[in-house]
PDB file of C-alpha atoms in Angstrom:
ATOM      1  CA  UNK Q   2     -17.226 155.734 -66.482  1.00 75.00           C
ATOM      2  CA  UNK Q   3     -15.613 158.599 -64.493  1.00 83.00           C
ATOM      3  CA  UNK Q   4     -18.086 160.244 -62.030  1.00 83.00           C
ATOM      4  CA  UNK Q   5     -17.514 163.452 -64.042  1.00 88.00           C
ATOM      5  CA  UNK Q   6     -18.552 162.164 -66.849  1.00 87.00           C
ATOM      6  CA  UNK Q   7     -21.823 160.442 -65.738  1.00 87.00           C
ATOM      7  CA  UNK Q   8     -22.336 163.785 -64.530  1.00 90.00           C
ATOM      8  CA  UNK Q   9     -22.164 165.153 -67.937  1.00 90.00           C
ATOM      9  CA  UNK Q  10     -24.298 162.342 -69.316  1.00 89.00           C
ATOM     10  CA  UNK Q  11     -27.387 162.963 -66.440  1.00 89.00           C
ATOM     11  CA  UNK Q  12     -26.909 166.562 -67.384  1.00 91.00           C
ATOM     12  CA  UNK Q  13     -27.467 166.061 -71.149  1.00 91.00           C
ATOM     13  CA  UNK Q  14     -30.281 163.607 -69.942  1.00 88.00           C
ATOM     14  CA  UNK Q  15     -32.256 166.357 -67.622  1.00 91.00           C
ATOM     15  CA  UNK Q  16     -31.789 169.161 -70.302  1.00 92.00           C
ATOM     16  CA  UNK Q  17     -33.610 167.133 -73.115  1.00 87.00           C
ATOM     17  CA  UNK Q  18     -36.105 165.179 -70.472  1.00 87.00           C
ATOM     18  CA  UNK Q  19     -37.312 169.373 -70.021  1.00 91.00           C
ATOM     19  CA  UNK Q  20     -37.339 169.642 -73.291  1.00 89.00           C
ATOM     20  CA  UNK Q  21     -40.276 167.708 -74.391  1.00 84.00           C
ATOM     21  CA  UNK Q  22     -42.460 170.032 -72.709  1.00 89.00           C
ATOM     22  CA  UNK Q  23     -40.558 172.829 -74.003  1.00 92.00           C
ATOM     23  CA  UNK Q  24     -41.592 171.461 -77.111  1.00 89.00           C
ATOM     24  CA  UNK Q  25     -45.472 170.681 -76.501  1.00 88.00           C
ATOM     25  CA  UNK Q  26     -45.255 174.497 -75.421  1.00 91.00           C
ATOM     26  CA  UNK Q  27     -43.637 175.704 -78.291  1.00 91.00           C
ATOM     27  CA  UNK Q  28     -45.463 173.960 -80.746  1.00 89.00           C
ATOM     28  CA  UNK Q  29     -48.648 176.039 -79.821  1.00 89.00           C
ATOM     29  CA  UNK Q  30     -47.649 178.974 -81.290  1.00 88.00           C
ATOM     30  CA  UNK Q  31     -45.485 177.224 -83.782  1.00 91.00           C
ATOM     31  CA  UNK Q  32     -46.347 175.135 -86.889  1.00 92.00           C
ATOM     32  CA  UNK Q  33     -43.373 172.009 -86.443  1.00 91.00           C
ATOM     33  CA  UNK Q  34     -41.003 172.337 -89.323  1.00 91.00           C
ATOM     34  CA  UNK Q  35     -40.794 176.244 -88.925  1.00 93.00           C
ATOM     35  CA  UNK Q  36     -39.964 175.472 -85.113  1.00 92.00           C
ATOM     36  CA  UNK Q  37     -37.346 172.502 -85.779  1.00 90.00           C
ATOM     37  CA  UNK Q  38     -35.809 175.038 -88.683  1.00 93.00           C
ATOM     38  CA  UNK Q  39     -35.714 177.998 -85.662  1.00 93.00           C
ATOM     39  CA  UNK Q  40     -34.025 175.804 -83.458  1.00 90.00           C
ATOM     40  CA  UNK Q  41     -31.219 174.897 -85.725  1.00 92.00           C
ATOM     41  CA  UNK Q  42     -30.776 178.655 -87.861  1.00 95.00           C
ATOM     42  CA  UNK Q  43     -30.360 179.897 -84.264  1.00 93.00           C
ATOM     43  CA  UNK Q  44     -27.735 177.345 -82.788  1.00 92.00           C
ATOM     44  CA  UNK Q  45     -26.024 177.444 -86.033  1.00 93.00           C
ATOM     45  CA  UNK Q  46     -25.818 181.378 -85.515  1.00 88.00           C
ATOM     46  CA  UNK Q  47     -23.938 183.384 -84.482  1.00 87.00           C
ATOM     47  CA  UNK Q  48     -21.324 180.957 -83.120  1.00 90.00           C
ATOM     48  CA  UNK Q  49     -20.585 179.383 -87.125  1.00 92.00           C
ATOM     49  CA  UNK Q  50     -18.738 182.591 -87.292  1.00 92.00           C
ATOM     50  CA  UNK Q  51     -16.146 181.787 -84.829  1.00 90.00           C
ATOM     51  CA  UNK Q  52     -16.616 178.017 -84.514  1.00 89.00           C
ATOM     52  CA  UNK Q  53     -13.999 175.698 -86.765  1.00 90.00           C
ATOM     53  CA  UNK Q  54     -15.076 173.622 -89.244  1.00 88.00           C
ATOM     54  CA  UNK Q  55     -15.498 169.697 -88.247  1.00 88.00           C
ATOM     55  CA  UNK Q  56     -11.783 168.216 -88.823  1.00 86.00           C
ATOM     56  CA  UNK Q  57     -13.691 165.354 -90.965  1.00 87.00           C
ATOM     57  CA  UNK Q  58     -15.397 164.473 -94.181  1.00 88.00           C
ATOM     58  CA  UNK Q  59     -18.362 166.945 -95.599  1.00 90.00           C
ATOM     59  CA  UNK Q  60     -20.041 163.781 -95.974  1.00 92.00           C
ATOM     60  CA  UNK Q  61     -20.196 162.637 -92.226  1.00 92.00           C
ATOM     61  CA  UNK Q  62     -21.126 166.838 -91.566  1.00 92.00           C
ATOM     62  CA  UNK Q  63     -23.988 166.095 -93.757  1.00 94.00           C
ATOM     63  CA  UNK Q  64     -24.972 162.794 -92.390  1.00 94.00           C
ATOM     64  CA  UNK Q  65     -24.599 163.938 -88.789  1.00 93.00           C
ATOM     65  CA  UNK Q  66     -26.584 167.560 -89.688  1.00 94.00           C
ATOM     66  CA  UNK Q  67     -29.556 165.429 -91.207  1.00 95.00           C
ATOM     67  CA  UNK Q  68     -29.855 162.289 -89.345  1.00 95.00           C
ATOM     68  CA  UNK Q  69     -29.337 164.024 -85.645  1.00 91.00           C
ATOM     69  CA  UNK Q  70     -31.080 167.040 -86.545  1.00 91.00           C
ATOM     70  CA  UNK Q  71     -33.057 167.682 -89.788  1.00 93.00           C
ATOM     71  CA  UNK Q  72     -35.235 164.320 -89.827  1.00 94.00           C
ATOM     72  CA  UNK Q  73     -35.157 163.291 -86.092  1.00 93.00           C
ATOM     73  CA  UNK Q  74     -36.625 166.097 -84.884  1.00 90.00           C
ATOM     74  CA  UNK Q  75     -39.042 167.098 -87.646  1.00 92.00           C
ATOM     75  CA  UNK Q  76     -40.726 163.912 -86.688  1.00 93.00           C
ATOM     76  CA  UNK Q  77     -40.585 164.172 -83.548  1.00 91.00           C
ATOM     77  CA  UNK Q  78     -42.437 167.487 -83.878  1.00 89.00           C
ATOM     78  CA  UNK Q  79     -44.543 166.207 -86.057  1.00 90.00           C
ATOM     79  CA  UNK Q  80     -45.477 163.357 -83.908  1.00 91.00           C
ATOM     80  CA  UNK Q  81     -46.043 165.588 -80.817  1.00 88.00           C
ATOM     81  CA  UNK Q  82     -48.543 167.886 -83.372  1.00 87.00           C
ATOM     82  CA  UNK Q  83     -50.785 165.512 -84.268  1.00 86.00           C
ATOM     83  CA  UNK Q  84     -51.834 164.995 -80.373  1.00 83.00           C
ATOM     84  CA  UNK Q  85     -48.777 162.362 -78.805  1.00 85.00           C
ATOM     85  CA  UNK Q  86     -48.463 163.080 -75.496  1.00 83.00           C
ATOM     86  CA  UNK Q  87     -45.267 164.939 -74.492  1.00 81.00           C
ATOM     87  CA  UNK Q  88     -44.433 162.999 -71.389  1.00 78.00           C
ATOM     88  CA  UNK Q  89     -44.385 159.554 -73.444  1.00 79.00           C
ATOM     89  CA  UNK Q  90     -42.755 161.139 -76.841  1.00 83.00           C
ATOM     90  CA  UNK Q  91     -39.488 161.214 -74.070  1.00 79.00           C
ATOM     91  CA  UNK Q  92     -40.421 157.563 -73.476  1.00 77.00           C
ATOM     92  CA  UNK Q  93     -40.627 156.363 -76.690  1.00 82.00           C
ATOM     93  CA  UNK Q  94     -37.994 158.266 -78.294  1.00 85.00           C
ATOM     94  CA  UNK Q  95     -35.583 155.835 -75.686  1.00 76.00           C
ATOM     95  CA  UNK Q  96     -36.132 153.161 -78.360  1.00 79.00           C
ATOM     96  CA  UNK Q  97     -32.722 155.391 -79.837  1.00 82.00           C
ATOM     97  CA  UNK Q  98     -30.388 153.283 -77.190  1.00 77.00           C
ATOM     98  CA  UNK Q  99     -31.637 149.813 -78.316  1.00 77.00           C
ATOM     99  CA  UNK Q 100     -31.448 150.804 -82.141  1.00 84.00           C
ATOM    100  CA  UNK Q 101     -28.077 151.672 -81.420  1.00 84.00           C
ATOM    101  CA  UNK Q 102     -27.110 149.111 -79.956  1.00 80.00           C
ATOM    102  CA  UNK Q 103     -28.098 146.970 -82.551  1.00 84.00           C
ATOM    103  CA  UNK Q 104     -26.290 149.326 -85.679  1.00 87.00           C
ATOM    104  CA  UNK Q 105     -23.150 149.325 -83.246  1.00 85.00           C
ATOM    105  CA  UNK Q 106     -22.951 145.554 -83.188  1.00 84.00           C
ATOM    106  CA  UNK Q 107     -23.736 144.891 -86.766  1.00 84.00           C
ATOM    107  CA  UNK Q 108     -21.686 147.923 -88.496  1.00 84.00           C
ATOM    108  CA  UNK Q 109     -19.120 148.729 -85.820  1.00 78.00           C
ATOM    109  CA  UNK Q 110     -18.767 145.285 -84.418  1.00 79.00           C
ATOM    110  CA  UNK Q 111     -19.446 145.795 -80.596  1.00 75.00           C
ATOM    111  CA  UNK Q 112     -20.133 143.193 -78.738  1.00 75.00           C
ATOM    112  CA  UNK Q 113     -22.833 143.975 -76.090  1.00 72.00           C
ATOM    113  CA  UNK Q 114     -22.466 141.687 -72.678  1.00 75.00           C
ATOM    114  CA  UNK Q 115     -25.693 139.198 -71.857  1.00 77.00           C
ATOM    115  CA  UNK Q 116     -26.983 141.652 -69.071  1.00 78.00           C
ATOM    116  CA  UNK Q 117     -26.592 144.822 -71.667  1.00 75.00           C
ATOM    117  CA  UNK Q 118     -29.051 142.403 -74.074  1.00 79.00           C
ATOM    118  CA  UNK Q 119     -31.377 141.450 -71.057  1.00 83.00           C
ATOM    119  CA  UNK Q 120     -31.629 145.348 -69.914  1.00 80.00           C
ATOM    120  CA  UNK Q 121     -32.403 145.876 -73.635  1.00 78.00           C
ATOM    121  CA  UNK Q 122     -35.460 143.653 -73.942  1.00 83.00           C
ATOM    122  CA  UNK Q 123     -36.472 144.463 -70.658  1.00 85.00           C
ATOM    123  CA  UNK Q 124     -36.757 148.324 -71.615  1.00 79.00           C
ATOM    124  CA  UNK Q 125     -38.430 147.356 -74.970  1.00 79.00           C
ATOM    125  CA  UNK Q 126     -41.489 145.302 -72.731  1.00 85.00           C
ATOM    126  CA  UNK Q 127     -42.137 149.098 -71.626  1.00 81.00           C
ATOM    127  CA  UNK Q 128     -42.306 150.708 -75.225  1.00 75.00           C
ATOM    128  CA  UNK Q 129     -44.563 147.675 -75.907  1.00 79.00           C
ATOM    129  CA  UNK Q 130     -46.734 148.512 -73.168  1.00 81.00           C
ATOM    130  CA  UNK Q 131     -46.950 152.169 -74.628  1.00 74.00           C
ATOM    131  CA  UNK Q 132     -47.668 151.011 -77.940  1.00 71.00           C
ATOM    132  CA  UNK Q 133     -50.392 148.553 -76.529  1.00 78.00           C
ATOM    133  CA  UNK Q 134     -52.580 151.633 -74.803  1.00 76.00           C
ATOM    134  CA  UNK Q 135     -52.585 153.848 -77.613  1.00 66.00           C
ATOM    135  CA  UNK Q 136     -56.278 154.475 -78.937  1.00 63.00           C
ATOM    136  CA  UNK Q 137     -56.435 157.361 -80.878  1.00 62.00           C
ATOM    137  CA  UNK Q 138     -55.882 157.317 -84.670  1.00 56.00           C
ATOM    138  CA  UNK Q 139     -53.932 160.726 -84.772  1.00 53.00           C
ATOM    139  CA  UNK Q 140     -51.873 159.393 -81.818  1.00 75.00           C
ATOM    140  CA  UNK Q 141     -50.799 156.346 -83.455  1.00 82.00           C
ATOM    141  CA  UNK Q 142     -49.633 158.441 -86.033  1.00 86.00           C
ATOM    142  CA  UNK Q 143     -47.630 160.586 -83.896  1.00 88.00           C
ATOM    143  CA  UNK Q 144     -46.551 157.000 -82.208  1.00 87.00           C
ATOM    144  CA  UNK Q 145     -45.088 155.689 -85.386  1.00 89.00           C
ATOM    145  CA  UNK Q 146     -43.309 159.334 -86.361  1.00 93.00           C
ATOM    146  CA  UNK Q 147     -42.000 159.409 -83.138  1.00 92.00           C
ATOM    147  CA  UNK Q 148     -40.042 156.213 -83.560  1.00 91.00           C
ATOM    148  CA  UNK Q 149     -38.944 157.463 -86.555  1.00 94.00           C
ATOM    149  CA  UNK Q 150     -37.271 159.739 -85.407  1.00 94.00           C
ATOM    150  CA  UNK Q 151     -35.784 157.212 -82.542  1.00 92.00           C
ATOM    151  CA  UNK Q 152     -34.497 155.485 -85.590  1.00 93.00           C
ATOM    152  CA  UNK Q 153     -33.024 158.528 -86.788  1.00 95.00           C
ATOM    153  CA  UNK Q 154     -31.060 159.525 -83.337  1.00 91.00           C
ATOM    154  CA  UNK Q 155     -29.910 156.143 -83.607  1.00 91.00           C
ATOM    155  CA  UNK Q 156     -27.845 156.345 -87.063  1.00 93.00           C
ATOM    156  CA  UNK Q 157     -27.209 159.348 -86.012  1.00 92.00           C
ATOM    157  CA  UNK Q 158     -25.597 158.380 -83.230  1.00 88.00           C
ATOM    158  CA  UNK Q 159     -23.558 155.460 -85.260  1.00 90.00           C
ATOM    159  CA  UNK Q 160     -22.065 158.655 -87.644  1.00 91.00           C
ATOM    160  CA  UNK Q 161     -20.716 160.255 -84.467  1.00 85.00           C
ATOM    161  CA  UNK Q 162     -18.761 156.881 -83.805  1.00 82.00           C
ATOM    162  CA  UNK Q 163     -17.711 156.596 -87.295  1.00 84.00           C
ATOM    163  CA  UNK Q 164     -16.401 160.493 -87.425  1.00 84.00           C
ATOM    164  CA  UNK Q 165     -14.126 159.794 -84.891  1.00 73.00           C
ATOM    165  CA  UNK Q 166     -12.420 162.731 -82.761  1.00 75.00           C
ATOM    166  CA  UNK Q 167     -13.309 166.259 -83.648  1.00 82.00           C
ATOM    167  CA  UNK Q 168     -14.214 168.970 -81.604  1.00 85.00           C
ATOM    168  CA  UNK Q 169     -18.185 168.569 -80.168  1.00 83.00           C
ATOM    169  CA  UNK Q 170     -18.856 172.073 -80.030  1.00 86.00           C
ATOM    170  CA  UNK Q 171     -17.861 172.106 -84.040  1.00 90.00           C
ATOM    171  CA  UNK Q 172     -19.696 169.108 -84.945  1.00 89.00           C
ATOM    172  CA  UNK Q 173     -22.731 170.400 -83.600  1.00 89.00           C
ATOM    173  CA  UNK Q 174     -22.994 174.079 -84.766  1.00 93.00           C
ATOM    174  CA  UNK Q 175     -21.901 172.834 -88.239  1.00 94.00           C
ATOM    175  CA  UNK Q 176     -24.515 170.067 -88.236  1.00 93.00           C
ATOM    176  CA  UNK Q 177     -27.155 172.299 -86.952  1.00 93.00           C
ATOM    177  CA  UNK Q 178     -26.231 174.770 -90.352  1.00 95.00           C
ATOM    178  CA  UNK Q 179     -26.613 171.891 -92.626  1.00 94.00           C
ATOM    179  CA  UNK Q 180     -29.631 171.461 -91.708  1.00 94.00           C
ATOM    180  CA  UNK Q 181     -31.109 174.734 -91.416  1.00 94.00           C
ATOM    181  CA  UNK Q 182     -31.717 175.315 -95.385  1.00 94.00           C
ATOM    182  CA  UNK Q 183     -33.629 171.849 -95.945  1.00 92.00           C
ATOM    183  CA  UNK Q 184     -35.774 172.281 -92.709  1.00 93.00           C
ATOM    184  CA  UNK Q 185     -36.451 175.795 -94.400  1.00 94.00           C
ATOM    185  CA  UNK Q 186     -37.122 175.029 -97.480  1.00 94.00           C
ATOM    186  CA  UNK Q 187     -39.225 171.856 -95.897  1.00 91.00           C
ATOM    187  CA  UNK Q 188     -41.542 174.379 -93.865  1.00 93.00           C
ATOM    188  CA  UNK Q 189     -42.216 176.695 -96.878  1.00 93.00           C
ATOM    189  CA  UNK Q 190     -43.095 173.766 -98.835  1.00 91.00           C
ATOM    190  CA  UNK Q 191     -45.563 171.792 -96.324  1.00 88.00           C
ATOM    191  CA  UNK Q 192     -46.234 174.578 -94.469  1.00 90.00           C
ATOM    192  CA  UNK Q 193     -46.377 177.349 -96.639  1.00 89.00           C
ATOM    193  CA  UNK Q 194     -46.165 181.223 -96.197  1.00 91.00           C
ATOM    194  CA  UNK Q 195     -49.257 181.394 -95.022  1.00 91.00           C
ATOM    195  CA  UNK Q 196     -48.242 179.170 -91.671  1.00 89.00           C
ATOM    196  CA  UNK Q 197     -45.058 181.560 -91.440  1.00 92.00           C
ATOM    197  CA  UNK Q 198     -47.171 184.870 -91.028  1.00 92.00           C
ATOM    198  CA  UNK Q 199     -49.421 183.545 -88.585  1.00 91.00           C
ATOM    199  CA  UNK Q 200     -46.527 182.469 -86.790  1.00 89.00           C
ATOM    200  CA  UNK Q 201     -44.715 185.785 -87.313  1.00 89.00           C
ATOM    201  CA  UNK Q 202     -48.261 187.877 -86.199  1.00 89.00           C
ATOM    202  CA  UNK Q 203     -48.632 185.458 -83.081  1.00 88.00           C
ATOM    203  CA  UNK Q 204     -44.749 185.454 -81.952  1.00 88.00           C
ATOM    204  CA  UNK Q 205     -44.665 185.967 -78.309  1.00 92.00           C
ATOM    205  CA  UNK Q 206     -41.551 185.399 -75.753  1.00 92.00           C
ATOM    206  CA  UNK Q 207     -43.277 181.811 -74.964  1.00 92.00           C
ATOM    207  CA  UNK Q 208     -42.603 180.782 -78.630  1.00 92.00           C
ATOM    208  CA  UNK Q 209     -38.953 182.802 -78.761  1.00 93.00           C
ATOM    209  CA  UNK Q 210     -37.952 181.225 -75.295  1.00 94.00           C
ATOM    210  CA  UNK Q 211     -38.820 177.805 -76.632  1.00 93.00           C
ATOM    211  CA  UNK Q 212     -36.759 178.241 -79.580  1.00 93.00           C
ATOM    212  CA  UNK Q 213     -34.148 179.863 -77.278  1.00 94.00           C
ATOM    213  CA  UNK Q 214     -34.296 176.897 -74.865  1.00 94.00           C
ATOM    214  CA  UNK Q 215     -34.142 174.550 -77.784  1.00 90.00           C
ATOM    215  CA  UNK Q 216     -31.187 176.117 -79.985  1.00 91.00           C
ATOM    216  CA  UNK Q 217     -28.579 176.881 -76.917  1.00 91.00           C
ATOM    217  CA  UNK Q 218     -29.379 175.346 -73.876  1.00 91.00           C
ATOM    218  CA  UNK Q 219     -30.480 171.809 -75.482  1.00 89.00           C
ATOM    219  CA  UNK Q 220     -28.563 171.719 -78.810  1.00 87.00           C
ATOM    220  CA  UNK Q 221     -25.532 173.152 -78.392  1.00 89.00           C
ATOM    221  CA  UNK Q 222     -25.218 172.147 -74.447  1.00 89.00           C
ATOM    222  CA  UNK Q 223     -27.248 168.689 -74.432  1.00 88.00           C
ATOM    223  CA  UNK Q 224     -25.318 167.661 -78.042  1.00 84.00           C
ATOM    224  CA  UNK Q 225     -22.275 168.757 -77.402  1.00 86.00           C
ATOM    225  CA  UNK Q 226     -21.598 166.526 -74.533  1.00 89.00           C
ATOM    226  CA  UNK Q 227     -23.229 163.854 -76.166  1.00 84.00           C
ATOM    227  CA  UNK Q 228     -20.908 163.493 -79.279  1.00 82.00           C
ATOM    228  CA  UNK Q 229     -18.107 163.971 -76.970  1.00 86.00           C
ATOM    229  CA  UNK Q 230     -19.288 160.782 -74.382  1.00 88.00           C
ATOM    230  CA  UNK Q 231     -20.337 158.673 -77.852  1.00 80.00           C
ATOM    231  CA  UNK Q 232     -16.528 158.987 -79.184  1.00 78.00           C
ATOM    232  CA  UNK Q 233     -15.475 158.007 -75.626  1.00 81.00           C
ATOM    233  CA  UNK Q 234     -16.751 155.169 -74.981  1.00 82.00           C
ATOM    234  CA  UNK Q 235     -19.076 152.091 -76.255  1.00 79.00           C
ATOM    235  CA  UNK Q 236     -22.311 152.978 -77.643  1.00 71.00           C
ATOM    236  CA  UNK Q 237     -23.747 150.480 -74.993  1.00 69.00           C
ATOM    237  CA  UNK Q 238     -22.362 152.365 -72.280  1.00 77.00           C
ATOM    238  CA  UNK Q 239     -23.467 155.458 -73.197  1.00 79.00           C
ATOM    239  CA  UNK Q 240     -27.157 155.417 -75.224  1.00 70.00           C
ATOM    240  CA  UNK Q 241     -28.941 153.620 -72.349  1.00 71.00           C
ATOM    241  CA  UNK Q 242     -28.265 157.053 -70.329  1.00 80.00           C
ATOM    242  CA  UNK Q 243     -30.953 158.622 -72.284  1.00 75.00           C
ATOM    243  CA  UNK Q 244     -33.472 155.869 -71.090  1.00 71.00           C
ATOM    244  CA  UNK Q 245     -33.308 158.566 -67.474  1.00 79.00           C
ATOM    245  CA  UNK Q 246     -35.068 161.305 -70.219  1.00 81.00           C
ATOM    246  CA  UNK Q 247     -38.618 159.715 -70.048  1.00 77.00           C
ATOM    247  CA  UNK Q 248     -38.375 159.857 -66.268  1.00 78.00           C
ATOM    248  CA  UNK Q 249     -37.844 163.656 -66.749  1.00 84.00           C
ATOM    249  CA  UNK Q 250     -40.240 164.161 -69.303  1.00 82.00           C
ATOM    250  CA  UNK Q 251     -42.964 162.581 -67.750  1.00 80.00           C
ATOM    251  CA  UNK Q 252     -42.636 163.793 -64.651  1.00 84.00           C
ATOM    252  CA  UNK Q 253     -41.856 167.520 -66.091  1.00 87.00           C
ATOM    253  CA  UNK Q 254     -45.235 166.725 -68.149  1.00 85.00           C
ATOM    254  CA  UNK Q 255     -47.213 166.238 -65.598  1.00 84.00           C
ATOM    255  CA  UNK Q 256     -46.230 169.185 -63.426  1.00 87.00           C
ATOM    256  CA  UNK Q 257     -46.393 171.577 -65.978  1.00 87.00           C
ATOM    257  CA  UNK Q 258     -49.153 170.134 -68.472  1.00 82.00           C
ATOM    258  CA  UNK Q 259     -50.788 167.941 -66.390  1.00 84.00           C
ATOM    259  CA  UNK Q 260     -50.807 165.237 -68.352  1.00 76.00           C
ATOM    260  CA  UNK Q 261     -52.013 161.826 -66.194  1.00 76.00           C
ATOM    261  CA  UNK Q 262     -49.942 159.332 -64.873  1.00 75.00           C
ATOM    262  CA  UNK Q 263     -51.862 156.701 -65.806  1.00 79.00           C
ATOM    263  CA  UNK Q 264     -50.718 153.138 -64.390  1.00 82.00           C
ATOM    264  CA  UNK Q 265     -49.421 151.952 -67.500  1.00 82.00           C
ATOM    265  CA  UNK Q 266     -47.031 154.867 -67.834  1.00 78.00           C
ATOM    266  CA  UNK Q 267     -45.534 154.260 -64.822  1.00 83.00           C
ATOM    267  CA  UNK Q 268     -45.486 150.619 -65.263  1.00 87.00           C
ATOM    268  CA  UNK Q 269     -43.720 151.727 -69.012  1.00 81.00           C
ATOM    269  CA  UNK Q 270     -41.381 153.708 -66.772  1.00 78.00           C
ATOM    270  CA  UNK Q 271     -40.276 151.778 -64.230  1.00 84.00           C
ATOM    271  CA  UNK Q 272     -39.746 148.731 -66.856  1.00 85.00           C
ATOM    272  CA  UNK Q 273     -37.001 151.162 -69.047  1.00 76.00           C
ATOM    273  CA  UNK Q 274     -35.391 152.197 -66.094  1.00 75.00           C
ATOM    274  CA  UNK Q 275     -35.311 148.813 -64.874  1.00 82.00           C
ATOM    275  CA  UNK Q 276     -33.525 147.911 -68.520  1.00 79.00           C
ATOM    276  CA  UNK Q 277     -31.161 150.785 -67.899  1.00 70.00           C
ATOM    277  CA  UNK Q 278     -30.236 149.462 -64.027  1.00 74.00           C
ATOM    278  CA  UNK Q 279     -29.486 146.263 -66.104  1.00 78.00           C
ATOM    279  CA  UNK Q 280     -27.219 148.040 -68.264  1.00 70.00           C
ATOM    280  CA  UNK Q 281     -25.484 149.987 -66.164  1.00 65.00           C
ATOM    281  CA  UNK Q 282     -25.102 147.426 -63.101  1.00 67.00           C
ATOM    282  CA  UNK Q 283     -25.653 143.977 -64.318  1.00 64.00           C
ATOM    283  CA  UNK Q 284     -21.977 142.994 -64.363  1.00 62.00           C
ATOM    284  CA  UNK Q 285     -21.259 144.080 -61.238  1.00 63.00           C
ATOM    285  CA  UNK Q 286     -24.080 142.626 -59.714  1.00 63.00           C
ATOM    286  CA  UNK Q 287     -23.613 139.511 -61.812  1.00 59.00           C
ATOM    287  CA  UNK Q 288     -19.561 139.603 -60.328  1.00 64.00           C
ATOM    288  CA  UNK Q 289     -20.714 139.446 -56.547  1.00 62.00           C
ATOM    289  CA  UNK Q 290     -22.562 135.831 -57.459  1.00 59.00           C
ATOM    290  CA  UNK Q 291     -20.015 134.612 -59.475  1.00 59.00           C
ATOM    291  CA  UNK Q 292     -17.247 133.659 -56.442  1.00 57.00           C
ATOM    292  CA  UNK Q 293     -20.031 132.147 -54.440  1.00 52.00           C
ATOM    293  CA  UNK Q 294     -21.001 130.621 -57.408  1.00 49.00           C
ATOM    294  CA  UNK Q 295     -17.522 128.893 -58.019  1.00 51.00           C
ATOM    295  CA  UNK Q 296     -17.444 128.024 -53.905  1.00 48.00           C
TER     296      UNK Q 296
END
């Protein structure tokens, strides 16, 4: 990759690591469907009016809209509602990269290299170790939602591949209007109007600069660059950059929540961005031994 573009990629990576406490935050004066719908109605608006429509099929709009918006983040949400910790959501939701990884090689027929597969499994010991420490009935729960909606970002992520080359900016702003009106419709139905006027009555600039953080800053910015770096290069390249977002979030968590660094979350930490280091510099590593090797 171009050093220009892995600074776009660690960019992307810092914005959403932040935003997992933005999210924690928001969610307080938020119920989590109303807040995921916010977040898209306001980066679909007002730049729809001036933004081109996708140069692509409605049905890969619609797939992208709902896959990489409507139902990853409405579990995620969800998940961080019913009591999952913030910091390890960012963790967790890494499981995207591996997933795929995976779709890539079975629908778009990538080939990942041996030390792509060992980085892989050795970030995966680290979600195990998450899943391992969990005690809490609601925060199993919000475990298995939040791997949901891992699963989600990573079909999601396999539709960006298969649109091809369109403009990011489009993609995104268009994607984040199809799936304002089910998210809306979603709230008033689990939610109901009741949850809407006590959100209304509470509203405070906390809960309208988490939305604001989360429509512009995150969405449009964060997204953007990553639909541009997916139809650049191989999904195996690109997804293990978001394994860098737990590091954020965890460390943003416990700054600003002060949620404990227990020894198995930095043990969980230190094993995905060991799989990432893999990833990333296996080969090269791998090509250093290789003449001696031969010698």
């Amino acid at each position: 990759m171009k050093p220009l573009h892995i600074l776009a990629a660690l960019l992307a990576v810092i914005t959403w690591g932040i935003n997992f406490v933005v999210i924690k935050i928001g969610l307080q004066g938020l119920p989590p469907v109303l807040f995921t719908a916010s977040r898209f109605v306001f980066a679909a608006l007002p730049l729809i009016f001036f933004v081109p429509l996708p140069k692509t099929s409605w049905k890969w709009v619609i797939a992208y809209g709902m896959f990489q918006f409507a139902f990853q983040f409405t579990l995620l949400f969800c998940g961080i509602k019913l009591g999952f910790p913030a910091g390890l959501a960012s963790l967790v939701m890494q499981l995207q990269a591996f997933i795929t990884m995976g779709l890539a090689v079975v629908i778009m027929g990538e080939k990942p290299q041996f030390v792509q597969v060992l980085g892989a499994l050795i970030a995966l010991s680290g979600m195990a170790l998450v899943a391992m420490n969990l005690e809490a009935q609601a925060t199993i729960v919000g475990f298995v939602l939040v791997v949901a909606g891992a699963v989600c970002w990573g079909i999601a992520n396999i539709v960006t591949k298969k649109i091809g080359v369109v403009n990011p900016l489009s993609m995104v702003v268009w994607g984040s209007a199809i799936a304002s009106p089910p998210l809306l419709l979603a709230s008033f139905m689990m939610e109901g109007m009741d949850a809407w006027h006590a959100a209304y009555a509470q509203l405070n600039w906390t809960s309208i600069g988490a939305i604001a953080y989360q429509a512009y800053p995150n969405t449009i910015v964060g997204f953007g660059i990553w639909s541009w770096l997916m139809r650049k290069y191989p999904a195996a390249t690109i997804a293990p950059f978001t394994l860098l977002v737990p590091v954020v979030g965890m460390l943003t968590a416990s700054i600003v929540l002060n949620e404990t660094l227990f020894w198995w979350k930095i043990c969980a930490g230190l094993l995905v961005l060991g799989g990432l280091a893999c990833n990333q510099l296996g080969m090269r590593i791998w090509s250093w031994f290789r003449p001696a090797a031969a010698t």
